[in-house]
PDB file of C-alpha atoms in Angstrom:
ATOM      1  CA  MET A 140      85.906 118.588  97.947  1.00 95.00           C
ATOM      2  CA  GLU A 141      88.227 117.978 100.901  1.00 96.00           C
ATOM      3  CA  VAL A 142      91.915 117.961 100.366  1.00 97.00           C
ATOM      4  CA  ILE A 143      94.332 116.540 103.023  1.00 98.00           C
ATOM      5  CA  VAL A 144      98.163 117.093 102.446  1.00 98.00           C
ATOM      6  CA  ASN A 145     100.700 115.014 104.340  1.00 98.00           C
ATOM      7  CA  GLU A 146     103.979 117.027 103.868  1.00 97.00           C
ATOM      8  CA  ASN A 147     106.308 114.230 105.290  1.00 97.00           C
ATOM      9  CA  ARG A 148     104.876 111.575 102.785  1.00 97.00           C
ATOM     10  CA  LYS A 149     104.481 114.150  99.926  1.00 98.00           C
ATOM     11  CA  LEU A 150     100.861 112.759  99.583  1.00 98.00           C
ATOM     12  CA  ALA A 151      97.657 114.807  98.736  1.00 98.00           C
ATOM     13  CA  GLU A 152      94.350 112.866  99.507  1.00 98.00           C
ATOM     14  CA  ILE A 153      91.500 114.339  97.517  1.00 97.00           C
ATOM     15  CA  TRP A 154      88.084 113.432  98.797  1.00 96.00           C
ATOM     16  CA  LEU A 155      84.860 113.924  96.623  1.00 96.00           C
ATOM     17  CA  THR A 156      81.208 113.408  97.144  1.00 94.00           C
ATOM     18  CA  ASN A 157      78.892 111.781  94.724  1.00 91.00           C
ATOM     19  CA  ALA A 158      77.513 115.191  93.493  1.00 93.00           C
ATOM     20  CA  GLU A 159      81.009 116.575  93.064  1.00 95.00           C
ATOM     21  CA  SER A 160      82.085 113.555  91.019  1.00 92.00           C
ATOM     22  CA  ARG A 161      79.360 114.215  88.545  1.00 92.00           C
ATOM     23  CA  ASP A 162      80.010 118.039  88.391  1.00 95.00           C
ATOM     24  CA  GLU A 163      82.086 118.863  85.144  1.00 95.00           C
ATOM     25  CA  ARG A 164      83.499 121.977  86.611  1.00 96.00           C
ATOM     26  CA  MET A 165      84.739 120.034  89.587  1.00 96.00           C
ATOM     27  CA  GLU A 166      86.440 117.404  87.457  1.00 95.00           C
ATOM     28  CA  MET A 167      88.229 120.336  85.613  1.00 97.00           C
ATOM     29  CA  LYS A 168      89.313 121.577  89.082  1.00 97.00           C
ATOM     30  CA  LEU A 169      90.358 118.095  90.182  1.00 97.00           C
ATOM     31  CA  LYS A 170      92.558 117.706  87.156  1.00 97.00           C
ATOM     32  CA  SER A 171      94.241 121.142  87.749  1.00 97.00           C
ATOM     33  CA  LEU A 172      94.735 120.200  91.299  1.00 98.00           C
ATOM     34  CA  CYS A 173      96.317 116.871  90.420  1.00 98.00           C
ATOM     35  CA  ARG A 174      98.685 118.565  87.951  1.00 98.00           C
ATOM     36  CA  GLU A 175      99.774 121.066  90.599  1.00 98.00           C
ATOM     37  CA  PHE A 176     100.611 118.252  93.075  1.00 98.00           C
ATOM     38  CA  LYS A 177     102.437 116.356  90.368  1.00 97.00           C
ATOM     39  CA  GLU A 178     104.596 119.372  89.606  1.00 98.00           C
ATOM     40  CA  LYS A 179     105.416 119.485  93.403  1.00 97.00           C
ATOM     41  CA  ARG A 180     106.383 115.800  93.161  1.00 98.00           C
ATOM     42  CA  TYR A 181     103.391 114.855  95.439  1.00 98.00           C
ATOM     43  CA  ARG A 182     101.307 111.822  94.882  1.00 98.00           C
ATOM     44  CA  ALA A 183      97.576 112.845  94.505  1.00 97.00           C
ATOM     45  CA  VAL A 184      95.078 110.121  95.446  1.00 97.00           C
ATOM     46  CA  VAL A 185      91.520 110.627  94.774  1.00 97.00           C
ATOM     47  CA  PHE A 186      88.679 109.177  96.790  1.00 95.00           C
ATOM     48  CA  ARG A 187      85.120 109.223  95.451  1.00 94.00           C
ATOM     49  CA  SER A 188      82.040 108.289  97.406  1.00 90.00           C
ATOM     50  CA  GLY A 189      80.512 105.022  96.234  1.00 84.00           C
ATOM     51  CA  MET A 190      77.052 104.117  95.596  1.00 84.00           C
ATOM     52  CA  GLY A 191      76.830 100.921  97.686  1.00 85.00           C
ATOM     53  CA  ASN A 192      76.050 100.417 101.273  1.00 87.00           C
ATOM     54  CA  LEU A 193      79.260 100.980 103.150  1.00 83.00           C
ATOM     55  CA  GLU A 194      78.430  98.596 106.189  1.00 91.00           C
ATOM     56  CA  ASP A 195      77.360  95.825 104.006  1.00 92.00           C
ATOM     57  CA  LEU A 196      80.422  96.100 101.671  1.00 90.00           C
ATOM     58  CA  THR A 197      82.896  96.450 104.590  1.00 92.00           C
ATOM     59  CA  ALA A 198      81.399  93.288 106.172  1.00 94.00           C
ATOM     60  CA  ALA A 199      81.761  91.438 103.109  1.00 94.00           C
ATOM     61  CA  LEU A 200      85.312  92.444 102.594  1.00 94.00           C
ATOM     62  CA  VAL A 201      86.256  91.582 106.217  1.00 96.00           C
ATOM     63  CA  SER A 202      84.589  88.162 105.810  1.00 96.00           C
ATOM     64  CA  LYS A 203      86.327  87.406 102.469  1.00 95.00           C
ATOM     65  CA  ASN A 204      89.737  88.357 103.962  1.00 93.00           C
ATOM     66  CA  TYR A 205      89.112  86.262 107.071  1.00 94.00           C
ATOM     67  CA  ARG A 206      88.160  83.258 105.054  1.00 93.00           C
ATOM     68  CA  LYS A 207      91.414  83.738 102.926  1.00 92.00           C
ATOM     69  CA  SER A 208      93.448  84.076 106.101  1.00 91.00           C
ATOM     70  CA  VAL A 209      92.084  80.909 107.502  1.00 89.00           C
ATOM     71  CA  ALA A 210      92.705  79.088 104.380  1.00 86.00           C
ATOM     72  CA  GLY A 211      96.402  80.392 104.390  1.00 81.00           C
ATOM     73  CA  LYS A 212      96.058  82.495 101.255  1.00 66.00           C
ATOM     74  CA  LEU A 213      96.466  85.857 102.690  1.00 57.00           C
TER      75      LEU A 213
END
């Protein structure tokens, strides 16, 4: 688990690996951490590693956004 705190924006980014996402103890720790940030009036954002191929999925997203932009829908 990696936690990145931005004091100016009152934002806490919490990054989890696939293994950490499947660990019950880690989930309990995550919930506790989110509560702590909420009490401090910070927004906690959790990022979990996905199962897909990052390069393929990113290329598909860029392509879709490009097509929307060309069509004037973005």
